[in-house]
CSV table of C-alpha atoms and ligand atoms in Angstrom, one decimal:
chain,number,residue,atom,x,y,z
A,1,MET,CA,16.2,14.0,-26.3
A,2,ALA,CA,16.1,11.9,-29.4
A,3,GLU,CA,13.2,12.7,-31.7
A,4,LYS,CA,10.6,10.4,-30.1
A,5,GLY,CA,12.3,9.4,-26.9
A,6,TYR,CA,15.3,7.9,-25.2
A,7,ARG,CA,17.2,4.7,-25.8
A,8,VAL,CA,16.7,2.8,-22.5
A,9,ALA,CA,18.1,-0.4,-20.9
A,10,VAL,CA,16.7,-2.3,-18.0
A,11,VAL,CA,19.3,-4.5,-16.3
A,12,GLY,CA,17.7,-7.4,-14.4
A,13,ALA,CA,14.7,-7.3,-16.8
A,14,THR,CA,13.5,-10.8,-15.8
A,15,GLY,CA,13.4,-10.2,-12.0
A,16,ALA,CA,10.7,-8.9,-9.7
A,17,VAL,CA,11.9,-5.3,-9.8
A,18,GLY,CA,13.1,-5.3,-13.4
A,19,THR,CA,9.7,-6.6,-14.7
A,20,MET,CA,8.0,-3.9,-12.7
A,21,MET,CA,10.4,-1.2,-14.1
A,22,ILE,CA,9.4,-2.1,-17.6
A,23,LYS,CA,5.7,-2.0,-16.6
A,24,VAL,CA,6.1,1.4,-14.9
A,25,LEU,CA,8.0,2.9,-17.8
A,26,GLU,CA,5.0,1.9,-20.0
A,27,GLU,CA,2.3,3.0,-17.5
A,28,ARG,CA,3.9,6.4,-17.0
A,29,ARG,CA,4.5,6.8,-20.8
A,30,PHE,CA,8.2,7.5,-20.3
A,31,PRO,CA,9.3,8.4,-23.9
A,32,VAL,CA,11.2,5.2,-24.9
A,33,VAL,CA,12.5,5.0,-28.5
A,34,SER,CA,14.2,1.6,-27.9
A,35,LEU,CA,14.3,-0.7,-24.9
A,36,LYS,CA,17.0,-3.2,-24.2
A,37,ALA,CA,16.1,-6.0,-21.7
A,38,LEU,CA,19.3,-7.3,-20.1
A,39,ALA,CA,19.7,-10.2,-17.7
A,40,SER,CA,22.1,-13.1,-17.1
A,41,ALA,CA,23.1,-15.6,-19.8
A,42,ARG,CA,20.4,-17.9,-18.2
A,43,SER,CA,17.7,-15.6,-19.6
A,44,ALA,CA,19.1,-14.7,-23.0
A,45,GLY,CA,16.5,-15.4,-25.6
A,46,LYS,CA,13.5,-15.2,-23.3
A,47,LYS,CA,10.9,-12.6,-24.1
A,48,VAL,CA,9.5,-9.7,-22.1
A,49,SER,CA,6.6,-7.5,-23.2
A,50,PHE,CA,6.8,-3.7,-23.6
A,51,GLN,CA,4.0,-1.6,-25.0
A,52,ASP,CA,2.7,-3.7,-27.9
A,53,LYS,CA,6.0,-5.6,-28.6
A,54,MET,CA,7.8,-8.7,-27.3
A,55,ILE,CA,11.4,-7.9,-26.6
A,56,THR,CA,14.1,-10.5,-26.6
A,57,VAL,CA,16.2,-10.6,-23.4
A,58,GLU,CA,20.0,-10.2,-24.0
A,59,GLU,CA,22.8,-11.2,-21.9
A,60,LEU,CA,24.4,-8.3,-20.0
A,61,THR,CA,27.9,-7.7,-21.3
A,62,GLU,CA,30.5,-4.8,-21.3
A,63,ARG,CA,29.2,-3.6,-24.7
A,64,SER,CA,25.5,-3.6,-23.7
A,65,PHE,CA,25.4,0.2,-23.1
A,66,ASP,CA,26.8,1.3,-26.4
A,67,GLY,CA,24.2,3.9,-27.7
A,68,VAL,CA,22.0,3.6,-24.6
A,69,GLN,CA,21.1,6.9,-22.8
A,70,LEU,CA,19.4,5.7,-19.6
A,71,ALA,CA,19.9,2.4,-17.8
A,72,LEU,CA,17.7,1.2,-14.8
A,73,PHE,CA,19.7,-1.4,-12.8
A,74,SER,CA,18.1,-4.1,-10.6
A,75,ALA,CA,20.3,-7.1,-10.8
A,76,GLY,CA,22.0,-6.9,-7.4
A,77,ALA,CA,24.9,-4.9,-6.0
A,78,GLY,CA,27.6,-7.1,-7.5
A,79,VAL,CA,26.3,-6.6,-11.0
A,80,SER,CA,25.9,-2.8,-10.4
A,81,ARG,CA,29.4,-2.5,-9.0
A,82,ARG,CA,30.8,-4.1,-12.1
A,83,PHE,CA,28.6,-2.7,-14.9
A,84,ALA,CA,27.2,0.7,-13.7
A,85,PRO,CA,30.5,2.5,-14.0
A,86,LEU,CA,31.0,0.9,-17.5
A,87,ALA,CA,27.6,2.2,-18.5
A,88,ALA,CA,28.4,5.7,-17.3
A,89,GLN,CA,31.7,5.6,-19.1
A,90,ALA,CA,29.8,4.8,-22.3
A,91,GLY,CA,27.7,8.0,-21.7
A,92,CYS,CA,24.6,6.3,-20.3
A,93,VAL,CA,23.0,7.7,-17.1
A,94,VAL,CA,22.4,4.9,-14.6
A,95,VAL,CA,19.6,4.8,-12.0
A,96,ASP,CA,20.7,2.0,-9.7
A,97,ASN,CA,18.4,0.1,-7.4
A,98,SER,CA,21.1,-1.7,-5.4
A,99,SER,CA,23.0,-0.7,-2.3
A,100,ALA,CA,26.3,-0.6,-4.3
A,101,PHE,CA,26.6,3.2,-4.5
A,102,ARG,CA,24.0,4.5,-2.1
A,103,MET,CA,26.5,5.7,0.5
A,104,ASP,CA,29.1,6.9,-2.1
A,105,PRO,CA,29.4,10.7,-1.5
A,106,GLU,CA,29.8,11.2,-5.3
A,107,VAL,CA,26.4,9.5,-5.9
A,108,PRO,CA,23.1,11.2,-5.2
A,109,LEU,CA,20.6,9.1,-3.3
A,110,VAL,CA,17.2,10.3,-4.4
A,111,VAL,CA,13.5,10.1,-3.4
A,112,PRO,CA,11.7,12.5,-5.7
A,113,GLU,CA,9.2,13.7,-3.1
A,114,VAL,CA,12.0,14.4,-0.6
A,115,ASN,CA,15.3,15.5,-2.2
A,116,PRO,CA,14.8,15.9,-6.0
A,117,HIS,CA,17.4,18.6,-6.1
A,118,ALA,CA,20.1,16.0,-5.3
A,119,VAL,CA,19.8,14.6,-8.9
A,120,ARG,CA,21.5,17.8,-10.2
A,121,THR,CA,24.9,16.7,-8.8
A,122,HIS,CA,25.0,13.4,-10.6
A,123,LYS,CA,28.1,12.2,-12.4
A,124,GLY,CA,26.5,9.4,-14.3
A,125,ILE,CA,25.1,7.2,-11.5
A,126,ILE,CA,22.1,8.0,-9.3
A,127,ALA,CA,21.1,5.6,-6.5
A,128,ASN,CA,17.6,4.5,-5.5
A,129,PRO,CA,17.3,4.0,-1.7
A,130,ASN,CA,16.2,0.8,0.0
A,131,CYS,CA,12.5,0.2,-0.2
A,132,SER,CA,12.0,0.5,3.6
A,133,THR,CA,13.9,3.8,3.7
A,134,ILE,CA,11.9,5.3,0.7
A,135,GLN,CA,8.4,4.9,2.2
A,136,MET,CA,9.6,6.1,5.7
A,137,VAL,CA,11.3,9.3,4.4
A,138,VAL,CA,8.3,10.1,2.1
A,139,ALA,CA,6.1,10.1,5.3
A,140,LEU,CA,8.7,11.9,7.4
A,141,LYS,CA,9.5,14.7,4.9
A,142,PRO,CA,6.7,17.1,6.1
A,143,ILE,CA,7.6,16.4,9.7
A,144,GLN,CA,11.3,17.1,9.1
A,145,ASP,CA,10.4,20.4,7.4
A,146,ALA,CA,8.0,21.5,10.1
A,147,ALA,CA,9.7,20.3,13.3
A,148,LYS,CA,13.1,18.9,12.5
A,149,ILE,CA,13.6,15.3,13.4
A,150,LYS,CA,15.8,14.3,16.4
A,151,ARG,CA,15.2,10.5,16.6
A,152,ILE,CA,13.3,7.8,14.8
A,153,VAL,CA,12.5,4.4,16.2
A,154,VAL,CA,11.1,2.2,13.4
A,155,THR,CA,10.0,-1.4,13.2
A,156,THR,CA,9.2,-2.8,9.7
A,157,PHE,CA,6.9,-5.6,8.6
A,158,GLN,CA,8.4,-6.5,5.1
A,159,ALA,CA,6.7,-8.5,2.4
A,160,VAL,CA,8.4,-11.5,0.9
A,161,SER,CA,8.5,-9.9,-2.6
A,162,GLY,CA,11.4,-7.8,-1.2
A,163,THR,CA,13.5,-10.9,-1.3
A,164,GLY,CA,12.6,-11.5,-5.0
A,165,GLN,CA,10.3,-13.7,-7.0
A,166,LYS,CA,11.7,-16.9,-5.5
A,167,ALA,CA,10.5,-15.9,-2.0
A,168,VAL,CA,7.0,-15.2,-3.3
A,169,PHE,CA,6.9,-18.8,-4.7
A,170,GLU,CA,8.3,-20.1,-1.4
A,171,LEU,CA,5.5,-18.5,0.7
A,172,GLU,CA,2.9,-19.9,-1.7
A,173,ALA,CA,4.4,-23.4,-1.6
A,174,GLN,CA,4.7,-23.4,2.2
A,175,VAL,CA,1.0,-22.3,2.6
A,176,GLN,CA,-0.1,-25.1,0.2
A,177,ALA,CA,2.0,-27.7,2.0
A,178,ILE,CA,0.7,-26.7,5.4
A,179,VAL,CA,-3.0,-26.8,4.4
A,180,GLN,CA,-2.4,-30.2,2.7
A,181,ALA,CA,-0.4,-31.5,5.8
A,182,ARG,CA,2.7,-32.2,3.6
A,183,PRO,CA,6.3,-31.5,4.6
A,184,VAL,CA,7.0,-27.8,4.4
A,185,PRO,CA,9.6,-26.9,1.6
A,186,ARG,CA,12.2,-24.4,2.7
A,187,ALA,CA,15.0,-22.9,0.6
A,188,VAL,CA,15.0,-19.1,0.7
A,189,TYR,CA,14.8,-18.2,4.4
A,190,PRO,CA,16.5,-19.9,7.4
A,191,HIS,CA,13.1,-20.7,8.8
A,192,GLN,CA,9.6,-21.2,7.6
A,193,ILE,CA,8.0,-17.9,6.6
A,194,ALA,CA,4.4,-19.0,6.3
A,195,PHE,CA,2.5,-18.2,9.5
A,196,ASN,CA,5.7,-16.9,11.0
A,197,CYS,CA,7.8,-13.7,11.4
A,198,LEU,CA,11.5,-13.5,11.0
A,199,PRO,CA,13.4,-10.5,12.7
A,200,HIS,CA,16.2,-11.0,10.2
A,201,ILE,CA,16.6,-9.1,6.9
A,202,GLY,CA,20.1,-9.1,5.5
A,203,ALA,CA,23.1,-10.4,7.3
A,204,PHE,CA,23.7,-9.8,11.1
A,205,LEU,CA,26.5,-7.4,11.8
A,206,ASP,CA,28.8,-7.5,14.9
A,207,THR,CA,26.6,-4.8,16.5
A,208,GLY,CA,23.6,-7.1,16.5
A,209,TYR,CA,21.8,-5.0,13.9
A,210,THR,CA,21.2,-6.4,10.4
A,211,GLU,CA,22.3,-4.9,7.1
A,212,GLU,CA,18.7,-3.9,6.3
A,213,GLU,CA,18.5,-2.0,9.6
A,214,MET,CA,21.7,-0.1,9.0
A,215,LYS,CA,20.6,0.8,5.5
A,216,MET,CA,17.6,2.6,7.1
A,217,VAL,CA,19.9,4.5,9.5
A,218,ASN,CA,22.5,5.6,6.9
A,219,GLU,CA,20.2,6.3,4.0
A,220,THR,CA,17.8,8.4,6.0
A,221,ARG,CA,20.6,10.7,7.2
A,222,LYS,CA,21.9,11.1,3.6
A,223,ILE,CA,18.5,11.8,2.1
A,224,PHE,CA,17.6,14.4,4.7
A,225,GLU,CA,21.2,15.8,4.6
A,226,ASP,CA,21.3,15.6,8.4
A,227,PRO,CA,23.8,13.3,10.0
A,228,THR,CA,22.5,14.2,13.4
A,229,ILE,CA,19.2,12.3,13.0
A,230,GLN,CA,19.3,9.2,15.3
A,231,VAL,CA,17.6,6.1,13.9
A,232,CYS,CA,17.0,2.8,15.6
A,233,ALA,CA,15.5,0.2,13.2
A,234,THR,CA,14.2,-3.4,13.6
A,235,THR,CA,13.4,-5.0,10.3
A,236,VAL,CA,11.1,-8.0,10.2
A,237,ARG,CA,10.0,-10.3,7.4
A,238,VAL,CA,6.3,-11.2,7.5
A,239,PRO,CA,4.2,-13.6,5.4
A,240,VAL,CA,2.7,-10.9,3.2
A,241,TYR,CA,3.3,-11.0,-0.6
A,242,TYR,CA,3.3,-7.3,-1.5
A,243,GLY,CA,3.6,-4.2,0.6
A,244,HIS,CA,5.9,-3.2,3.4
A,245,SER,CA,4.4,-1.8,6.7
A,246,GLU,CA,6.3,0.2,9.3
A,247,SER,CA,5.6,1.5,12.8
A,248,VAL,CA,7.5,4.8,12.9
A,249,ALA,CA,8.0,6.7,16.2
A,250,VAL,CA,9.6,10.1,15.5
A,251,GLU,CA,10.9,12.5,18.1
A,252,THR,CA,11.3,16.1,17.0
A,253,HIS,CA,13.2,19.2,18.1
A,254,ARG,CA,10.1,21.4,18.0
A,255,PRO,CA,6.5,20.7,18.9
A,256,LEU,CA,4.1,19.5,16.3
A,257,SER,CA,0.6,18.5,17.2
A,258,VAL,CA,-1.2,15.4,15.8
A,259,GLU,CA,-3.6,17.7,14.0
A,260,GLU,CA,-0.8,19.8,12.4
A,261,ALA,CA,1.0,16.6,11.3
A,262,ARG,CA,-2.1,15.1,9.8
A,263,ALA,CA,-2.9,18.3,7.9
A,264,LEU,CA,0.7,18.5,6.6
A,265,LEU,CA,0.7,14.8,5.6
A,266,ARG,CA,-2.7,15.3,3.8
A,267,LYS,CA,-0.9,17.9,1.6
A,268,ALA,CA,2.3,16.1,1.2
A,269,GLU,CA,3.4,14.9,-2.3
A,270,GLY,CA,3.0,11.1,-2.7
A,271,VAL,CA,1.2,10.6,0.6
A,272,VAL,CA,-2.3,9.4,1.3
A,273,VAL,CA,-3.6,9.7,4.8
A,274,VAL,CA,-5.9,6.8,5.9
A,275,ASP,CA,-6.6,7.6,9.5
A,276,GLU,CA,-10.1,6.9,10.8
A,277,PRO,CA,-9.4,4.2,13.4
A,278,SER,CA,-12.9,4.4,14.8
A,279,LEU,CA,-14.2,3.2,11.4
A,280,ASN,CA,-11.4,0.6,11.3
A,281,ARG,CA,-9.7,2.6,8.6
A,282,TYR,CA,-5.9,2.5,8.5
A,283,PRO,CA,-3.3,1.6,5.9
A,284,MET,CA,-2.8,-2.1,5.1
A,285,PRO,CA,-0.5,-3.8,2.6
A,286,MET,CA,-3.5,-5.4,0.8
A,287,ASP,CA,-4.7,-1.9,-0.1
A,288,ALA,CA,-1.3,-0.4,-0.9
A,289,ALA,CA,-0.3,-3.3,-3.3
A,290,GLY,CA,-0.4,-2.0,-6.9
A,291,ARG,CA,-0.3,1.7,-5.8
A,292,ASP,CA,2.5,4.2,-6.0
A,293,GLU,CA,1.5,6.4,-3.0
A,294,THR,CA,2.8,6.0,0.6
A,295,PHE,CA,-0.2,5.4,3.0
A,296,VAL,CA,0.0,6.9,6.5
A,297,GLY,CA,-2.4,6.3,9.4
A,298,ARG,CA,-2.6,5.7,13.2
A,299,ILE,CA,-1.1,9.2,13.6
A,300,ARG,CA,-0.9,9.8,17.4
A,301,LYS,CA,1.2,11.4,20.0
A,302,ASP,CA,4.2,9.5,21.3
A,303,ILE,CA,3.3,9.7,25.0
A,304,SER,CA,6.9,8.6,26.0
A,305,VAL,CA,8.7,11.8,24.9
A,306,GLU,CA,8.0,15.6,25.0
A,307,TYR,CA,7.8,16.2,21.3
A,308,GLY,CA,7.0,13.0,19.4
A,309,LEU,CA,4.5,11.3,17.1
A,310,VAL,CA,3.9,7.7,16.1
A,311,MET,CA,2.5,6.6,12.8
A,312,TRP,CA,1.9,3.5,10.6
A,313,VAL,CA,3.3,3.7,7.1
A,314,VAL,CA,2.6,1.3,4.2
A,315,ALA,CA,3.7,1.2,0.6
A,316,ASP,CA,4.1,-1.2,-2.3
A,317,ASN,CA,7.8,-2.2,-1.9
A,318,ILE,CA,8.2,-3.2,-5.6
A,319,ARG,CA,6.6,-0.1,-7.0
A,320,LYS,CA,7.3,3.0,-4.8
A,321,GLY,CA,10.0,1.0,-3.0
A,322,ALA,CA,11.9,0.3,-6.2
A,323,ALA,CA,10.6,0.5,-9.7
A,324,THR,CA,8.3,3.6,-9.5
A,325,ASN,CA,10.9,5.6,-7.5
A,326,ALA,CA,13.5,4.8,-10.2
A,327,VAL,CA,11.3,5.9,-13.1
A,328,GLN,CA,10.4,9.1,-11.2
A,329,ILE,CA,14.1,9.8,-10.9
A,330,ALA,CA,14.4,9.3,-14.7
A,331,GLU,CA,11.5,11.7,-15.2
A,332,ILE,CA,13.3,14.4,-13.2
A,333,LEU,CA,16.4,13.8,-15.2
A,334,MET,CA,14.4,14.2,-18.4
A,335,ARG,CA,12.6,17.3,-17.2
A,336,GLU,CA,15.8,19.0,-16.1
A,337,ASP,CA,17.7,17.9,-19.2
A,338,LEU,CA,20.2,15.9,-17.1
A,339,LEU,CA,20.0,12.7,-19.1
A,340,ARG,CA,23.6,12.9,-20.1
A,341,VAL,CA,26.9,12.1,-18.3
A,342,PRO,CA,28.6,15.4,-17.4
B,401,NAP,P1,15.1,-11.2,-8.6
B,401,NAP,O1,13.7,-11.3,-8.8
B,401,NAP,O2,15.9,-12.3,-8.1
B,401,NAP,O3,15.8,-10.7,-10.1
B,401,NAP,C1,17.2,-10.6,-10.3
B,401,NAP,C2,17.5,-10.1,-11.7
B,401,NAP,O4,18.9,-9.9,-11.8
B,401,NAP,C3,17.1,-11.1,-12.8
B,401,NAP,O5,16.7,-10.4,-13.9
B,401,NAP,C4,18.4,-11.8,-13.0
B,401,NAP,O6,18.5,-12.4,-14.3
B,401,NAP,C5,19.4,-10.6,-12.9
B,401,NAP,N1,20.7,-11.1,-12.7
B,401,NAP,C6,21.2,-11.8,-11.7
B,401,NAP,N2,22.5,-12.0,-11.9
B,401,NAP,C7,22.9,-11.4,-13.0
B,401,NAP,C8,24.1,-11.3,-13.8
B,401,NAP,N3,25.2,-11.8,-13.3
B,401,NAP,N4,24.1,-10.5,-14.9
B,401,NAP,C9,22.9,-10.0,-15.3
B,401,NAP,N5,21.7,-10.1,-14.7
B,401,NAP,C10,21.7,-10.8,-13.6
B,401,NAP,O7,15.5,-10.0,-7.7
B,401,NAP,P2,14.7,-8.6,-7.5
B,401,NAP,O8,13.8,-8.7,-6.3
B,401,NAP,O9,14.2,-8.1,-8.8
B,401,NAP,O10,15.9,-7.7,-7.0
B,401,NAP,C11,17.0,-7.4,-7.8
B,401,NAP,C12,17.9,-6.4,-7.1
B,401,NAP,O11,17.2,-5.1,-7.0
B,401,NAP,C13,18.3,-6.8,-5.6
B,401,NAP,O12,19.4,-7.6,-5.6
B,401,NAP,C14,18.5,-5.4,-5.0
B,401,NAP,O13,19.8,-5.0,-5.3
B,401,NAP,C15,17.5,-4.5,-5.8
B,401,NAP,N6,16.3,-4.3,-5.0
B,401,NAP,C16,16.1,-3.1,-4.5
B,401,NAP,C17,15.0,-2.9,-3.7
B,401,NAP,C18,14.9,-1.6,-3.0
B,401,NAP,O14,14.8,-1.7,-1.9
B,401,NAP,N7,14.9,-0.5,-3.7
B,401,NAP,C19,14.0,-3.8,-3.5
B,401,NAP,C20,14.2,-5.1,-4.1
B,401,NAP,C21,15.4,-5.3,-4.8
B,401,NAP,P3,18.2,-13.9,-14.6
B,401,NAP,O15,16.7,-14.1,-14.6
B,401,NAP,O16,18.9,-14.2,-15.9
B,401,NAP,O17,18.9,-14.7,-13.4
B,402,3JN,O1,14.2,-7.3,1.7
B,402,3JN,C1,13.6,-6.4,1.3
B,402,3JN,O2,12.4,-6.2,1.5
B,402,3JN,C2,14.3,-5.4,0.4
B,402,3JN,C3,15.6,-5.9,-0.2
B,402,3JN,C4,16.5,-5.2,-0.8
B,402,3JN,C5,17.7,-5.8,-1.2
B,402,3JN,C6,17.8,-7.2,-1.4
B,402,3JN,C7,19.0,-7.7,-1.8
B,402,3JN,C8,20.1,-6.9,-2.1
B,402,3JN,C9,18.8,-5.0,-1.5
B,402,3JN,C10,18.7,-3.5,-1.3
B,402,3JN,O3,18.0,-2.9,-2.2
B,402,3JN,O4,19.2,-2.9,-0.4
B,402,3JN,C11,20.0,-5.6,-1.9
B,402,3JN,C12,21.2,-4.7,-2.1
B,402,3JN,O5,21.3,-4.1,-3.2
B,402,3JN,O6,22.1,-4.8,-1.3
């Protein structure tokens, strides 16, 4: 480490995730000696705040990573594909939030509560999983360890912030228009999202599944290092600003009672159990927004299989689903002295 900290860059510093990355670096007191805020030419000259300073946003170029030790990327897969390898070549370790490298066998895909050891194999780029995968595997980790997962059937209820800042504005504008009986503006989604649900996240593939659904399938197997886990996902966009919710039915190879699962989840790193349905207490996105934990409730037996449980899992998609997970990865890199390209 440099004397007082690391030279850090955030790529996509003006976006929903990048803005949160800067906030989380500050909140968690990651030792930063200098911060570069990088975005497209459109944003060059804008200011972002970090600690007690205003930082001028710079246009991302091929030379942006000279002298930088750690770069957190959140500007989309195209930008990552082009610039992350250049950053690594310049000696900068990249934590990438996009799907660009997640399934690359040379790139670790890491959730710190689940597979922190995978970081050690990095060759310059570490991938952050998709937000829907992250919260699901955090909740499933103790179940995988205790009873080995056979199959997962998951349905998600994903907040509009997962699409980016423009979708947050769109939901707000649509609600305003509807209550004022004006025509409903629509630009981001193929249908109105206010007072509606869209079973459509990412493009549809020939199989009938969407890209988001297949990310959950493939990333879960890679993170658990178990290609035999069967996953069937349905991903749905709902009119919620922050916080993804998921109904997760998990079938296991070995028996695990509801009481055992609840006890394991209570002890699990990064998990908060909220499970008192008789008192109307269960996880909700309103309560998870702004938090870094994954909230689990409605834990019950899956009555349709021999060994199975069903639960309701909620987390802040921009924090644990993206920015916080990335900063936690950086913290492991720092702790294990891995903030250098081998
Ligand atoms: P957003 O609010 O639309 O922000 C996009 C950011 O990328 C902005 O800072 C934008 O800069 C920058 N950017 C766009 N094109 C660029 C270019 N050619 N060169 C440099 N910077 C460029 O989107 P977001 O919600 O923050 O998401 C950003 C990305 O993060 C997504 O595309 C996705 O890959 C990833 N993500 C991951 C998760 C997850 O599940 N872990 C969740 C959400 C997002 P300007 O302001 O200059 O346009
Ligand atoms: O829609 C959501 O709730 C999460 C969105 C994630 C996302 C959006 C655009 C591009 C991703 C991602 O992280 O998988 C990507 C991408 O990088 O492909």
